[in-house]
Coordinates of C-alpha atoms in Angstrom, one line a residue:
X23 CA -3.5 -0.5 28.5
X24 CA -4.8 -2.1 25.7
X25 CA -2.4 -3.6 22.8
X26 CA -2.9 -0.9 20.1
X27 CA -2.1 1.7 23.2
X28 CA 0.8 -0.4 24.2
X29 CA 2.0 -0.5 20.7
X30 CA 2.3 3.2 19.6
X31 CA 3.8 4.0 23.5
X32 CA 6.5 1.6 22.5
X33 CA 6.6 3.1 19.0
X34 CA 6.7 6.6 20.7
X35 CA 9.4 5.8 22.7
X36 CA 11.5 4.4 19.7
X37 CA 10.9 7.8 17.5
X38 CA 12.5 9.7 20.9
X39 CA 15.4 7.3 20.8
X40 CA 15.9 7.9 17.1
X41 CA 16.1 11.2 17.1
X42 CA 18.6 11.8 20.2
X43 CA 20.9 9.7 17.8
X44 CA 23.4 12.0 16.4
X45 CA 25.3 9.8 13.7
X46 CA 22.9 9.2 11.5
X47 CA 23.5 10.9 7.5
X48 CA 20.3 12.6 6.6
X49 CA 19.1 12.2 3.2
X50 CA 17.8 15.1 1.3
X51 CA 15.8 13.8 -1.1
X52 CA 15.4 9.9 -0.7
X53 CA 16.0 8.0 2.6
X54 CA 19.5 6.6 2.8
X55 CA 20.6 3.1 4.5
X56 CA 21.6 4.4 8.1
X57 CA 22.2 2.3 11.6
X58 CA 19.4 2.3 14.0
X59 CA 19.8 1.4 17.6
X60 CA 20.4 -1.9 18.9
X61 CA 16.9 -3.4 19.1
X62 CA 17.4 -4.2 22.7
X63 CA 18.2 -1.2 23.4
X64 CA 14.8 0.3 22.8
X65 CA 11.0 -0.7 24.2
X66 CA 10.5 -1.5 20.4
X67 CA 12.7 -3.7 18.6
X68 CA 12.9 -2.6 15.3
X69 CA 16.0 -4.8 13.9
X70 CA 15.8 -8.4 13.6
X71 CA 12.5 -9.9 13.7
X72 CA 10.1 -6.7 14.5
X73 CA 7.1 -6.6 12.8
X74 CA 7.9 -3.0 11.5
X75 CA 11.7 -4.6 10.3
X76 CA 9.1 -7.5 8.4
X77 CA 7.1 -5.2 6.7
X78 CA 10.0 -3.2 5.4
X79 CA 12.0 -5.8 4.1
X80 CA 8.5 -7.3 2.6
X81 CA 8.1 -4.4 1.0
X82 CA 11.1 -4.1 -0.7
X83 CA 10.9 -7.5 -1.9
X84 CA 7.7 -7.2 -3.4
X85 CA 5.8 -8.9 -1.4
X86 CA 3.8 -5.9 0.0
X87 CA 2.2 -5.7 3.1
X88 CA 0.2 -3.1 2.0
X89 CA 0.2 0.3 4.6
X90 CA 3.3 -0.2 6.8
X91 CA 1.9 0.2 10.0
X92 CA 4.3 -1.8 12.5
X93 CA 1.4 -4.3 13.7
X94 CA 1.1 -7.3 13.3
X95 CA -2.5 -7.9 10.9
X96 CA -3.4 -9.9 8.1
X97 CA -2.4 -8.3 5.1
X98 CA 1.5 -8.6 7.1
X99 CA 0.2 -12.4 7.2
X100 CA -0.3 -12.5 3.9
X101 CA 2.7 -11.0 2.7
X102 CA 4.6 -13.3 4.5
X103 CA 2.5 -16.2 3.6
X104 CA 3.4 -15.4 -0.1
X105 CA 7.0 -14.8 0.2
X106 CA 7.2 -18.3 2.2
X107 CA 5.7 -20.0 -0.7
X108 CA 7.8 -18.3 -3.5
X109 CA 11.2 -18.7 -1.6
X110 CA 10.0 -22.8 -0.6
X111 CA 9.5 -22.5 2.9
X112 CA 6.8 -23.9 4.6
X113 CA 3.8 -21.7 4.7
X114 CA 2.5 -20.7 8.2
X115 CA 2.1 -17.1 7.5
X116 CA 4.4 -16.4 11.2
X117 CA 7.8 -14.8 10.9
X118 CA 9.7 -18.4 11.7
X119 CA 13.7 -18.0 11.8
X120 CA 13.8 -19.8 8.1
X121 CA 11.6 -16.7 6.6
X122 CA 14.0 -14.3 8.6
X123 CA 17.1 -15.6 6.5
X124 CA 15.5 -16.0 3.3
X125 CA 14.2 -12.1 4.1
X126 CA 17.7 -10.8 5.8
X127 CA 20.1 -11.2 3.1
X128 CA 19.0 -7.4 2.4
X129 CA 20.5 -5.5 5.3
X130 CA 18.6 -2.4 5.2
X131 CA 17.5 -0.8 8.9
X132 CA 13.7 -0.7 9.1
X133 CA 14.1 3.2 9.4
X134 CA 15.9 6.0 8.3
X135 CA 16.1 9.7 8.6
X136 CA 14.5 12.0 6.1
X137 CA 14.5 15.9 5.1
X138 CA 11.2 17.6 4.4
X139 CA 12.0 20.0 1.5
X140 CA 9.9 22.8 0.3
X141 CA 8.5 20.8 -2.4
X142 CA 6.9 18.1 0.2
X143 CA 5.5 20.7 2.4
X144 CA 4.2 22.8 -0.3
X145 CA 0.8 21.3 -0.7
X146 CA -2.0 22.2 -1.8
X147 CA -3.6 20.1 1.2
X148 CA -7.3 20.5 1.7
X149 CA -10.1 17.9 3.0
X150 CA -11.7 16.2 0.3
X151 CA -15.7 16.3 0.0
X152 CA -18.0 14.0 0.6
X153 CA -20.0 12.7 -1.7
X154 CA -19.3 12.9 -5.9
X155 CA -21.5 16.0 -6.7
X156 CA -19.2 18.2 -4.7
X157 CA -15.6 16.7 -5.7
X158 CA -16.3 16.8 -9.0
X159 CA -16.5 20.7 -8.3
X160 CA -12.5 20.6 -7.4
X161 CA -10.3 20.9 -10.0
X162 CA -7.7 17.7 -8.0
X163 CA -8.7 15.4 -5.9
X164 CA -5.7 15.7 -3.8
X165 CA -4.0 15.0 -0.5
X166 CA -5.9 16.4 2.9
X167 CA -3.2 16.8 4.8
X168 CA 0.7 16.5 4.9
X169 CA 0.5 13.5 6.6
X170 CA -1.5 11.8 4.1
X171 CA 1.1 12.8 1.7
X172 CA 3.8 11.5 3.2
X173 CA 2.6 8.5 4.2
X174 CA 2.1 8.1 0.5
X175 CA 5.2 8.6 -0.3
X176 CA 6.6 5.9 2.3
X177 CA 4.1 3.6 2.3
X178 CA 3.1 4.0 5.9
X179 CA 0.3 5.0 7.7
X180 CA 0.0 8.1 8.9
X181 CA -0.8 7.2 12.3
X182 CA 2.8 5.5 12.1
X183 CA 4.7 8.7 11.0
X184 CA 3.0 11.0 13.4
X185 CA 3.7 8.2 16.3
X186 CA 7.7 8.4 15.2
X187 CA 8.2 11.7 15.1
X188 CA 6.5 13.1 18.4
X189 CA 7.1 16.7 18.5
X190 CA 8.4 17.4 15.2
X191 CA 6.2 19.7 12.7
X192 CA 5.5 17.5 9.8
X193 CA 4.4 20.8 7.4
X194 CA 7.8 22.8 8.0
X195 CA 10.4 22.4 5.7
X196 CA 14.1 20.9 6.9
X197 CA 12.2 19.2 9.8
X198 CA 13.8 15.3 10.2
X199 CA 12.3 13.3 10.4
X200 CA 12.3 9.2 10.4
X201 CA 10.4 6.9 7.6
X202 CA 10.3 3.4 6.7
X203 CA 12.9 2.3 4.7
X204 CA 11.1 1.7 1.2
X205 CA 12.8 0.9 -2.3
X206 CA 11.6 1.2 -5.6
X207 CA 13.2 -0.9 -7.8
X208 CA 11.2 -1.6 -10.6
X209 CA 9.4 -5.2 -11.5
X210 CA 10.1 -7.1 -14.5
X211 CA 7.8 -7.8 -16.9
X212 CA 4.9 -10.2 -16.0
X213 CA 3.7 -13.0 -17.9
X214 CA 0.6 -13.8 -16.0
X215 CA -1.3 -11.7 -13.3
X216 CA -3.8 -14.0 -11.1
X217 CA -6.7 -12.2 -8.2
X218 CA -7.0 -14.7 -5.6
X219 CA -10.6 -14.3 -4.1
X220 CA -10.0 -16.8 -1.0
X221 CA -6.6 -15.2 0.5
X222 CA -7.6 -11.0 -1.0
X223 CA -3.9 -11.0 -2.8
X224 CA -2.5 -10.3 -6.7
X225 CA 0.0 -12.3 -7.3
X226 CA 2.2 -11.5 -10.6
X227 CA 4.0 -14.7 -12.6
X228 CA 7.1 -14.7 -14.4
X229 CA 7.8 -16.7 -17.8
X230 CA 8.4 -20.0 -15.9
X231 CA 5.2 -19.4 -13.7
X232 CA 7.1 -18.8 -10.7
X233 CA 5.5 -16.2 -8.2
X234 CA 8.0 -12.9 -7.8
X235 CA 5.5 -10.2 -6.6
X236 CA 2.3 -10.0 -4.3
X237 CA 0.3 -7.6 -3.5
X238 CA -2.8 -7.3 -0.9
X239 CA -6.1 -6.3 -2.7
X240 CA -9.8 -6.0 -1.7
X241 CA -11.9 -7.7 -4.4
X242 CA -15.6 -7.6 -4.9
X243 CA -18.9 -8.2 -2.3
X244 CA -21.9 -10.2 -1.9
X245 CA -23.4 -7.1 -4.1
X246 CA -20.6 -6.9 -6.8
X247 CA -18.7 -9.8 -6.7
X248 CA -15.4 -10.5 -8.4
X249 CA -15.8 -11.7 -12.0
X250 CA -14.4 -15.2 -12.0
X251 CA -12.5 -16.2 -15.1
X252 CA -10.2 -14.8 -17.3
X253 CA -9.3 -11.3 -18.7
X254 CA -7.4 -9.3 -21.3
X255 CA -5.6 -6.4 -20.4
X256 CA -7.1 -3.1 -22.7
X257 CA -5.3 -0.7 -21.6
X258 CA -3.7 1.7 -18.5
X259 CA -5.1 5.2 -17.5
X260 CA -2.7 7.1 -15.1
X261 CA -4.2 10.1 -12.9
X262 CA -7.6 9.1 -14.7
X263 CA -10.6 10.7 -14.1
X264 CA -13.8 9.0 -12.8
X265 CA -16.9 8.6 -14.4
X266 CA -19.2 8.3 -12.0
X267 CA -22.6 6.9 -13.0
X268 CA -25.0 6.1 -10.2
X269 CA -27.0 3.2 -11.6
X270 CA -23.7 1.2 -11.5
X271 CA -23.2 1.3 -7.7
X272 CA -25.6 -0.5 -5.2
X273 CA -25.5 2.4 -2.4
X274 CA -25.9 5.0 -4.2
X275 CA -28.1 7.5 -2.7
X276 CA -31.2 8.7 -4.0
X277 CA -30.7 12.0 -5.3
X278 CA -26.8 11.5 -6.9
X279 CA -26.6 12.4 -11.1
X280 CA -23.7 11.5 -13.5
X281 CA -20.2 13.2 -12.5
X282 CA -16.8 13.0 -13.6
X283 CA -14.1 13.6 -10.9
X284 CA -11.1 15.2 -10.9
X285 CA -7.5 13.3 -10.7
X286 CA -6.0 12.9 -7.7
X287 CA -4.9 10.2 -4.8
X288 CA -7.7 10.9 -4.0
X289 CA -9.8 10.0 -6.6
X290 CA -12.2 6.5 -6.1
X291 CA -9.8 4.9 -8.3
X292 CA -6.5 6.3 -7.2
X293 CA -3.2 7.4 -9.2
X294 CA -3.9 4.4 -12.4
X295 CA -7.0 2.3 -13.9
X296 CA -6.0 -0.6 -15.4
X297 CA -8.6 -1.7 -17.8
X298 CA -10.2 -5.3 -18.5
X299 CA -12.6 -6.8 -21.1
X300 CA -15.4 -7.0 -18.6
X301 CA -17.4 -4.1 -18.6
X302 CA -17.2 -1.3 -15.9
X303 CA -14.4 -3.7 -14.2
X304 CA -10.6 -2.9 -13.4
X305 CA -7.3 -3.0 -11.4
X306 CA -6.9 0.1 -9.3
X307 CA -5.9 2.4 -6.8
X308 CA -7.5 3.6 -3.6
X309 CA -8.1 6.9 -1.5
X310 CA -7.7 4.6 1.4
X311 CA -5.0 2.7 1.6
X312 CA -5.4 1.1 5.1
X313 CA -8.9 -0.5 4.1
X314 CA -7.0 -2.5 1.1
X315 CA -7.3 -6.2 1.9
X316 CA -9.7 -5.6 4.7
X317 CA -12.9 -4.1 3.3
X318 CA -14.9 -5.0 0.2
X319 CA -14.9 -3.2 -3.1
X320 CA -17.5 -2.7 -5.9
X321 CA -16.5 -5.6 -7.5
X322 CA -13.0 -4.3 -8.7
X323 CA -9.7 -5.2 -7.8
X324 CA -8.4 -2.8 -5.3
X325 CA -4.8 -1.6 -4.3
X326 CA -2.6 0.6 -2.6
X327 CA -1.9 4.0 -5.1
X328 CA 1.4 2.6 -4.5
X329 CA 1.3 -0.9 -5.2
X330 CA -1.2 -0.4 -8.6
X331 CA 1.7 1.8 -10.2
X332 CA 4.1 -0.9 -9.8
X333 CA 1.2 -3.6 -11.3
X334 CA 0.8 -1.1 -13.7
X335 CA 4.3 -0.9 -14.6
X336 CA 5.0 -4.6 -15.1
X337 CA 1.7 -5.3 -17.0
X338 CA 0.4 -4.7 -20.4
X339 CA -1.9 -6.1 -23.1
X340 CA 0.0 -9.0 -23.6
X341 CA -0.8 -10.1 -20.0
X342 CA -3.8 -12.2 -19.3
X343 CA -5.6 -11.3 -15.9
X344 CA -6.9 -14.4 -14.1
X345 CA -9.9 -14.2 -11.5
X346 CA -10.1 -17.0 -9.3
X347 CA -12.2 -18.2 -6.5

């Protein structure tokens, strides 16, 4: 059995142990902190020092991992690379036992149970089009399928999701179901934002130029490369729209015109477009989260939906962007 098989048995097998656990609160409309099994007790050990536990508590530090998936890849290496050098531990990128106390004073379980209300269910969900011509045809470029949505929502994969909840009907209202244990507690102000080129991160600096928040980003190509140097902030865009404007993208195909498309997570720049003073260049979201950090972009800084509203939130023209090899 290969590893990735191995993996989502074992996560399998964790989701059916979950959910024959009858003491757990449910939360109705945000997960709740809630006991999970003993991590020996299950073929995945999801409390102290799982990979899914890391990413959780990453996450909620601000030191995102990007899409929670529960392996262990290199945006998880990252994140913990980061959080090592903020907290002064020694940087190895591995989950040694001095990153596990700095990470466990927050004793939130990886998981917890969740409600589907009518509202999540609801959709619309339909598959999004390929090529621009026929999205910008759609009035909202939104989610394709539950699944998508909620993985949104929690940050996770929906491979992950699906995996934990074997059995259960994701699109039916009052299902249970179990999701990583995410918070949103909102960032302070920054005072510098820096792109990293050589490690594909964002890191953002408070007044005293010490690191609080990182984020995993996919920045520029051989064809568009990221624009070294430094940057003013001109402005945010939430739910924008896209222009898009073939002579500005290498692989465009013969054929494509001019065409705006619609808002939406789905949208080539995601939920929020935060603008710089070089031309045709920003910070922004993505209709594919699990390629952030591990594909290239069109010269752009690319992020989670998720993890470009928080940037968003904690930036503004007062903040200079730096781009560095």
């Amino acid at each position: 059995m290969s590893l990735r098989l191995h993996r989502l048995a074992r996560l399998t097998a964790l989701a059916l142990a979950l959910g024959a656990s009858s003491g757990w609160a449910v939360a109705q409309t945000a997960p709740a902190p809630a006991a999970i099994p003993d991590a020996d007790a299950t073929p995945l050990a999801t409390g102290p020092r799982s990979d899914l536990h890391a990413q959780v508590l990453l996450d909620r530090a601000h030191f995102s991992p990007g899409q929670i998936d529960g392996e262990r890849g290199s945006n998880q290496k990252r994140a913990v690379a980061g959080f090592q050098d903020a907290h002064g531990i020694k940087v190895t990128g591995e989950l040694d036992d001095a990153t596990w106390q700095a990470l466990q004073p927050d004793a939130a379980p990886p998981l917890v149970r969740y409600t589907l209300t009518a509202e999540d269910v609801a959709g619309p969900f339909q598959p999004v089009p390929k090529g621009p011509a026929a999205q910008a045809k759609l009035k909202t470029l939104g989610f394709g399928s539950i699944e998508e949505a909620l993985g949104e929502r929690f940050h996770a994969s929906p491979e992950l999701l699906k995996t934990l909840n074997p059995g259960v009907d994701l699109g039916k209202a009052g299902s249970v179901i179990q999701v990583p244990n995410i918070a949103a507690a909102p960032l302070p102000k920054a005072s510098k934002l820096v792109i990293d080129k050589s490690d594909s991160t964002l890191r953002l600096f408070d007044a005293d130029g010490k690191v609080y928040a990182q984020f995993p980003v996919s920045s520029g190509s051989k064809h568009d490369p990221l624009p070294i140097g430094k940057w003013k902030i001109l402005g945010i865009s939430r739910d924008p729209t896209f222009h898009y404007n073939p002579k500005l993208f290498w692989d465009a195909k013969a054929g494509d015109s001019k065409a705006v498309l619609p808002p939406g997570p789905n949208n080539p720049v995601g939920v929020v477009w935060i603008d710089i003073s070089k031309p045709h260049y920003g910070l922004h979201g993505t209709p594919e989260p699990g390629h952030v950090g591990k594909t290239e972009s069109h010269g752009c800084v690319r992020m989670t939906n998720w993890d470009a509203l928080q940037v968003a939130a904690a930036v503004d023209a007062s903040v200079p962007v730096v781009m560095q090899e």
